[in-house]
XYZ file of C-alpha atoms in Angstrom:
50
model
C -0.085 0.167 -0.089
C 2.508 2.545 1.092
C 4.914 1.935 -1.983
C 2.117 2.566 -4.188
C 1.722 5.842 -2.664
C 5.233 6.636 -2.908
C 5.305 5.538 -6.677
C 2.371 7.851 -7.387
C 3.985 10.880 -5.728
C 7.345 10.276 -7.441
C 5.583 10.127 -10.741
C 3.687 13.253 -9.828
C 6.921 14.998 -8.963
C 8.664 13.987 -12.021
C 5.862 15.483 -14.052
C 5.596 18.621 -12.189
C 9.304 19.548 -11.793
C 9.874 20.110 -15.529
C 6.960 22.470 -15.844
C 7.960 24.389 -12.781
C 11.368 25.000 -14.269
C 10.201 25.971 -17.703
C 7.711 28.316 -16.432
C 10.301 29.778 -14.157
C 12.458 30.988 -17.251
C 9.483 33.133 -18.321
C 9.086 34.429 -14.945
C 12.684 35.580 -14.734
C 12.651 37.176 -18.083
C 9.374 38.841 -16.978
C 11.055 40.030 -13.836
C 13.922 41.571 -15.565
C 11.585 43.340 -18.015
C 9.703 44.796 -15.226
C 12.847 46.064 -13.374
C 13.874 47.613 -16.561
C 10.743 49.241 -17.047
C 10.817 50.526 -13.344
C 14.574 51.938 -13.746
C 13.403 53.766 -16.998
C 10.414 55.228 -15.090
C 12.692 56.476 -12.339
C 15.206 57.876 -14.732
C 12.376 59.926 -16.784
C 10.940 61.155 -13.599
C 14.444 62.462 -12.413
C 14.942 64.076 -15.644
C 11.791 65.939 -15.234
C 12.816 67.343 -11.950
C 16.255 68.470 -13.138
């Protein structure tokens, strides 16, 4: 009984892990773009108040 449960959990983890890794790539790229946009906004505000 317990080995069946462990096999199912192992299979589930093996299926979910690649999806999490692949979706993480898009998340990091999006974070970089958001950070860049924020830096440009700060730069524009600083130029307006010079």
